[in-house]
Amino acid sequence: MYFKDGPFIAIFVYSAENNKDYKTAELAIEVTPSSRPPSSLEQLKSLSDDDYVLEVNGWLVKVIRDAYISEREFIEKYGKNRVP
């Protein structure tokens, strides 16, 4: 897990290969605050056209399925915009 003041709060990393680097791990979840957070799941759904949205333990979550990948190490290992 990585922590930072901004622009994100934390990145959670998972790897079946025990890879702890968020740049090349199979899964990285970034926690980012919003300047105007939605107040309900319905409001988040209305603001998120193609994204998958849900509520987890009271937290509103948006999953961007085809998120842009800019880390060179990830692209070299898996390819651009590709889920491992």
CSV table of N, CA and C in Angstrom, one decimal:
chain,number,residue,atom,x,y,z
A,1,MET,N,0.8,-1.2,0.0
A,1,MET,CA,0.0,0.0,0.0
A,1,MET,C,0.9,1.2,0.0
A,2,TYR,N,0.5,2.2,-0.8
A,2,TYR,CA,1.3,3.5,-0.9
A,2,TYR,C,0.4,4.6,-0.4
A,3,PHE,N,0.9,5.6,0.3
A,3,PHE,CA,0.2,6.7,0.8
A,3,PHE,C,0.8,8.0,0.3
A,4,LYS,N,0.0,9.0,0.1
A,4,LYS,CA,0.5,10.3,-0.4
A,4,LYS,C,-0.5,11.4,0.0
A,5,ASP,N,-0.1,12.6,0.0
A,5,ASP,CA,-1.0,13.7,0.3
A,5,ASP,C,-1.9,14.0,-0.9
A,6,GLY,N,-1.4,14.0,-2.1
A,6,GLY,CA,-2.3,14.3,-3.2
A,6,GLY,C,-1.5,14.1,-4.5
A,7,PRO,N,-2.1,13.8,-5.6
A,7,PRO,CA,-3.5,14.0,-5.9
A,7,PRO,C,-4.3,12.8,-5.4
A,8,PHE,N,-3.7,11.7,-4.9
A,8,PHE,CA,-4.5,10.6,-4.4
A,8,PHE,C,-4.2,10.4,-3.0
A,9,ILE,N,-5.0,9.6,-2.3
A,9,ILE,CA,-4.8,9.3,-0.9
A,9,ILE,C,-4.0,8.0,-0.7
A,10,ALA,N,-4.3,7.0,-1.4
A,10,ALA,CA,-3.7,5.7,-1.3
A,10,ALA,C,-3.8,4.9,-2.5
A,11,ILE,N,-2.9,3.9,-2.7
A,11,ILE,CA,-3.0,2.9,-3.8
A,11,ILE,C,-2.8,1.6,-3.1
A,12,PHE,N,-3.8,0.7,-3.3
A,12,PHE,CA,-3.8,-0.7,-2.8
A,12,PHE,C,-3.3,-1.5,-4.0
A,13,VAL,N,-2.4,-2.4,-3.7
A,13,VAL,CA,-1.8,-3.3,-4.7
A,13,VAL,C,-2.0,-4.7,-4.4
A,14,TYR,N,-2.4,-5.5,-5.5
A,14,TYR,CA,-2.5,-7.0,-5.3
A,14,TYR,C,-1.7,-7.6,-6.5
A,15,SER,N,-1.0,-8.7,-6.2
A,15,SER,CA,-0.3,-9.4,-7.2
A,15,SER,C,-0.2,-10.9,-6.8
A,16,ALA,N,-0.6,-11.8,-7.6
A,16,ALA,CA,-0.4,-13.2,-7.4
A,16,ALA,C,1.0,-13.6,-7.5
A,17,GLU,N,1.9,-12.7,-8.1
A,17,GLU,CA,3.3,-13.0,-8.2
A,17,GLU,C,4.1,-12.3,-7.1
A,18,ASN,N,3.4,-11.8,-6.1
A,18,ASN,CA,4.0,-11.1,-4.9
A,18,ASN,C,4.8,-9.9,-5.4
A,19,ASN,N,4.3,-9.2,-6.4
A,19,ASN,CA,4.8,-8.0,-7.0
A,19,ASN,C,4.2,-6.8,-6.2
A,20,LYS,N,5.0,-6.1,-5.5
A,20,LYS,CA,4.6,-5.0,-4.7
A,20,LYS,C,4.6,-3.6,-5.4
A,21,ASP,N,5.0,-3.6,-6.6
A,21,ASP,CA,5.1,-2.3,-7.4
A,21,ASP,C,3.8,-2.0,-8.1
A,22,TYR,N,3.2,-0.9,-7.7
A,22,TYR,CA,1.9,-0.6,-8.3
A,22,TYR,C,2.0,-0.4,-9.9
A,23,LYS,N,3.2,-0.2,-10.4
A,23,LYS,CA,3.4,0.1,-11.8
A,23,LYS,C,3.3,-1.2,-12.6
A,24,THR,N,3.5,-2.4,-12.0
A,24,THR,CA,3.5,-3.6,-12.7
A,24,THR,C,2.7,-4.7,-12.1
A,25,ALA,N,2.0,-4.5,-10.9
A,25,ALA,CA,1.2,-5.5,-10.3
A,25,ALA,C,-0.1,-5.7,-11.1
A,26,GLU,N,-0.7,-6.9,-11.0
A,26,GLU,CA,-1.9,-7.2,-11.7
A,26,GLU,C,-3.1,-6.3,-11.4
A,27,LEU,N,-3.2,-5.8,-10.2
A,27,LEU,CA,-4.3,-5.0,-9.8
A,27,LEU,C,-3.8,-3.8,-8.9
A,28,ALA,N,-4.2,-2.6,-9.2
A,28,ALA,CA,-3.9,-1.5,-8.3
A,28,ALA,C,-5.2,-0.7,-8.2
A,29,ILE,N,-5.5,-0.3,-7.0
A,29,ILE,CA,-6.7,0.4,-6.7
A,29,ILE,C,-6.3,1.8,-6.1
A,30,GLU,N,-6.7,2.8,-6.8
A,30,GLU,CA,-6.3,4.2,-6.4
A,30,GLU,C,-7.5,4.8,-5.7
A,31,VAL,N,-7.2,5.4,-4.5
A,31,VAL,CA,-8.3,6.1,-3.7
A,31,VAL,C,-8.0,7.6,-3.9
A,32,THR,N,-8.9,8.3,-4.5
A,32,THR,CA,-8.8,9.7,-4.9
A,32,THR,C,-10.0,10.5,-4.4
A,33,PRO,N,-9.7,11.6,-3.7
A,33,PRO,CA,-10.9,12.4,-3.2
A,33,PRO,C,-11.4,13.2,-4.4
A,34,SER,N,-12.7,13.6,-4.3
A,34,SER,CA,-13.3,14.4,-5.3
A,34,SER,C,-13.6,15.8,-4.7
A,35,SER,N,-13.5,16.8,-5.5
A,35,SER,CA,-13.7,18.2,-5.0
A,35,SER,C,-15.2,18.4,-4.7
A,36,ARG,N,-16.1,17.7,-5.5
A,36,ARG,CA,-17.5,17.7,-5.3
A,36,ARG,C,-18.1,16.3,-5.3
A,37,PRO,N,-17.9,15.6,-4.2
A,37,PRO,CA,-18.3,14.2,-4.2
A,37,PRO,C,-19.8,14.0,-4.3
A,38,PRO,N,-20.3,13.0,-5.0
A,38,PRO,CA,-21.8,12.8,-5.1
A,38,PRO,C,-22.3,12.3,-3.7
A,39,SER,N,-23.5,12.7,-3.5
A,39,SER,CA,-24.1,12.3,-2.1
A,39,SER,C,-24.8,11.0,-2.1
A,40,SER,N,-25.1,10.4,-3.3
A,40,SER,CA,-25.8,9.1,-3.3
A,40,SER,C,-25.3,8.3,-4.5
A,41,LEU,N,-25.6,7.0,-4.4
A,41,LEU,CA,-25.2,6.1,-5.5
A,41,LEU,C,-26.0,6.5,-6.7
A,42,GLU,N,-27.2,6.9,-6.6
A,42,GLU,CA,-27.9,7.3,-7.8
A,42,GLU,C,-27.3,8.5,-8.5
A,43,GLN,N,-26.8,9.5,-7.7
A,43,GLN,CA,-26.1,10.6,-8.3
A,43,GLN,C,-24.8,10.2,-9.0
A,44,LEU,N,-24.1,9.3,-8.3
A,44,LEU,CA,-22.8,8.9,-8.9
A,44,LEU,C,-23.1,8.2,-10.3
A,45,LYS,N,-24.2,7.3,-10.3
A,45,LYS,CA,-24.6,6.6,-11.5
A,45,LYS,C,-24.9,7.6,-12.6
A,46,SER,N,-25.6,8.7,-12.3
A,46,SER,CA,-26.0,9.7,-13.3
A,46,SER,C,-24.8,10.5,-13.8
A,47,LEU,N,-23.7,10.6,-13.0
A,47,LEU,CA,-22.5,11.3,-13.5
A,47,LEU,C,-21.5,10.4,-14.2
A,48,SER,N,-21.7,9.1,-14.1
A,48,SER,CA,-20.7,8.1,-14.7
A,48,SER,C,-21.4,7.3,-15.8
A,49,ASP,N,-21.2,7.8,-17.0
A,49,ASP,CA,-21.8,7.2,-18.2
A,49,ASP,C,-21.5,5.7,-18.4
A,50,ASP,N,-20.2,5.4,-18.7
A,50,ASP,CA,-19.9,4.0,-19.0
A,50,ASP,C,-19.2,3.3,-17.8
A,51,ASP,N,-19.0,3.9,-16.7
A,51,ASP,CA,-18.2,3.3,-15.6
A,51,ASP,C,-19.2,2.5,-14.8
A,52,TYR,N,-18.6,1.5,-14.1
A,52,TYR,CA,-19.3,0.6,-13.2
A,52,TYR,C,-19.3,1.3,-11.8
A,53,VAL,N,-20.4,1.5,-11.2
A,53,VAL,CA,-20.5,2.2,-9.9
A,53,VAL,C,-21.2,1.3,-8.9
A,54,LEU,N,-20.7,1.4,-7.6
A,54,LEU,CA,-21.3,0.6,-6.6
A,54,LEU,C,-21.0,1.2,-5.2
A,55,GLU,N,-21.6,0.7,-4.2
A,55,GLU,CA,-21.4,1.2,-2.8
A,55,GLU,C,-20.8,0.0,-2.0
A,56,VAL,N,-19.7,0.3,-1.4
A,56,VAL,CA,-19.0,-0.8,-0.6
A,56,VAL,C,-18.9,-0.2,0.9
A,57,ASN,N,-19.6,-0.8,1.8
A,57,ASN,CA,-19.5,-0.4,3.2
A,57,ASN,C,-19.7,1.1,3.4
A,58,GLY,N,-20.7,1.6,2.6
A,58,GLY,CA,-21.0,3.1,2.8
A,58,GLY,C,-20.1,4.0,1.9
A,59,TRP,N,-19.1,3.4,1.2
A,59,TRP,CA,-18.3,4.2,0.3
A,59,TRP,C,-18.8,4.1,-1.1
A,60,LEU,N,-18.9,5.2,-1.8
A,60,LEU,CA,-19.3,5.2,-3.2
A,60,LEU,C,-18.0,4.9,-4.0
A,61,VAL,N,-18.2,4.0,-5.0
A,61,VAL,CA,-17.0,3.5,-5.7
A,61,VAL,C,-17.3,3.6,-7.2
A,62,LYS,N,-16.3,4.1,-8.0
A,62,LYS,CA,-16.5,4.1,-9.5
A,62,LYS,C,-15.3,3.3,-10.0
A,63,VAL,N,-15.6,2.3,-10.9
A,63,VAL,CA,-14.6,1.5,-11.5
A,63,VAL,C,-14.5,1.9,-13.0
A,64,ILE,N,-13.3,2.3,-13.4
A,64,ILE,CA,-13.1,2.7,-14.8
A,64,ILE,C,-12.5,1.5,-15.5
A,65,ARG,N,-13.3,0.8,-16.3
A,65,ARG,CA,-12.9,-0.5,-16.9
A,65,ARG,C,-11.7,-0.3,-17.8
A,66,ASP,N,-11.7,0.7,-18.7
A,66,ASP,CA,-10.7,0.9,-19.6
A,66,ASP,C,-9.8,2.2,-19.3
A,67,ALA,N,-9.4,2.2,-18.0
A,67,ALA,CA,-8.6,3.3,-17.5
A,67,ALA,C,-7.3,3.5,-18.4
A,68,TYR,N,-7.0,4.7,-18.7
A,68,TYR,CA,-5.7,4.9,-19.4
A,68,TYR,C,-4.5,4.6,-18.5
A,69,ILE,N,-3.6,3.8,-19.1
A,69,ILE,CA,-2.4,3.4,-18.4
A,69,ILE,C,-1.3,4.2,-18.9
A,70,SER,N,-0.6,4.9,-18.0
A,70,SER,CA,0.5,5.7,-18.5
A,70,SER,C,1.9,5.2,-18.0
A,71,GLU,N,1.9,4.2,-17.1
A,71,GLU,CA,3.1,3.7,-16.6
A,71,GLU,C,3.9,2.9,-17.6
A,72,ARG,N,5.1,3.3,-18.0
A,72,ARG,CA,5.8,2.6,-19.0
A,72,ARG,C,6.1,1.1,-18.6
A,73,GLU,N,6.3,0.8,-17.4
A,73,GLU,CA,6.6,-0.5,-16.9
A,73,GLU,C,5.4,-1.4,-17.1
A,74,PHE,N,4.2,-0.9,-16.8
A,74,PHE,CA,3.0,-1.7,-17.0
A,74,PHE,C,2.7,-2.0,-18.5
A,75,ILE,N,2.9,-1.0,-19.3
A,75,ILE,CA,2.7,-1.2,-20.8
A,75,ILE,C,3.7,-2.2,-21.3
A,76,GLU,N,4.9,-2.1,-20.9
A,76,GLU,CA,5.9,-3.1,-21.4
A,76,GLU,C,5.6,-4.5,-21.0
A,77,LYS,N,5.0,-4.7,-19.8
A,77,LYS,CA,4.7,-6.0,-19.3
A,77,LYS,C,3.3,-6.6,-19.9
A,78,TYR,N,2.3,-5.7,-20.0
A,78,TYR,CA,1.0,-6.2,-20.3
A,78,TYR,C,0.4,-5.6,-21.6
A,79,GLY,N,1.0,-4.5,-22.1
A,79,GLY,CA,0.4,-3.8,-23.3
A,79,GLY,C,-0.5,-2.6,-22.8
A,80,LYS,N,-0.8,-1.7,-23.8
A,80,LYS,CA,-1.5,-0.5,-23.5
A,80,LYS,C,-3.0,-0.9,-23.3
A,81,ASN,N,-3.6,-0.3,-22.2
A,81,ASN,CA,-5.0,-0.5,-21.8
A,81,ASN,C,-5.4,-2.0,-21.8
A,82,ARG,N,-4.6,-2.8,-21.3
A,82,ARG,CA,-4.9,-4.2,-21.3
A,82,ARG,C,-4.9,-4.7,-19.8
A,83,VAL,N,-5.9,-5.5,-19.5
A,83,VAL,CA,-6.0,-6.1,-18.2
A,83,VAL,C,-5.3,-7.4,-18.2
A,84,PRO,N,-4.3,-7.6,-17.2
A,84,PRO,CA,-3.5,-8.8,-17.2
A,84,PRO,C,-4.4,-10.0,-17.0
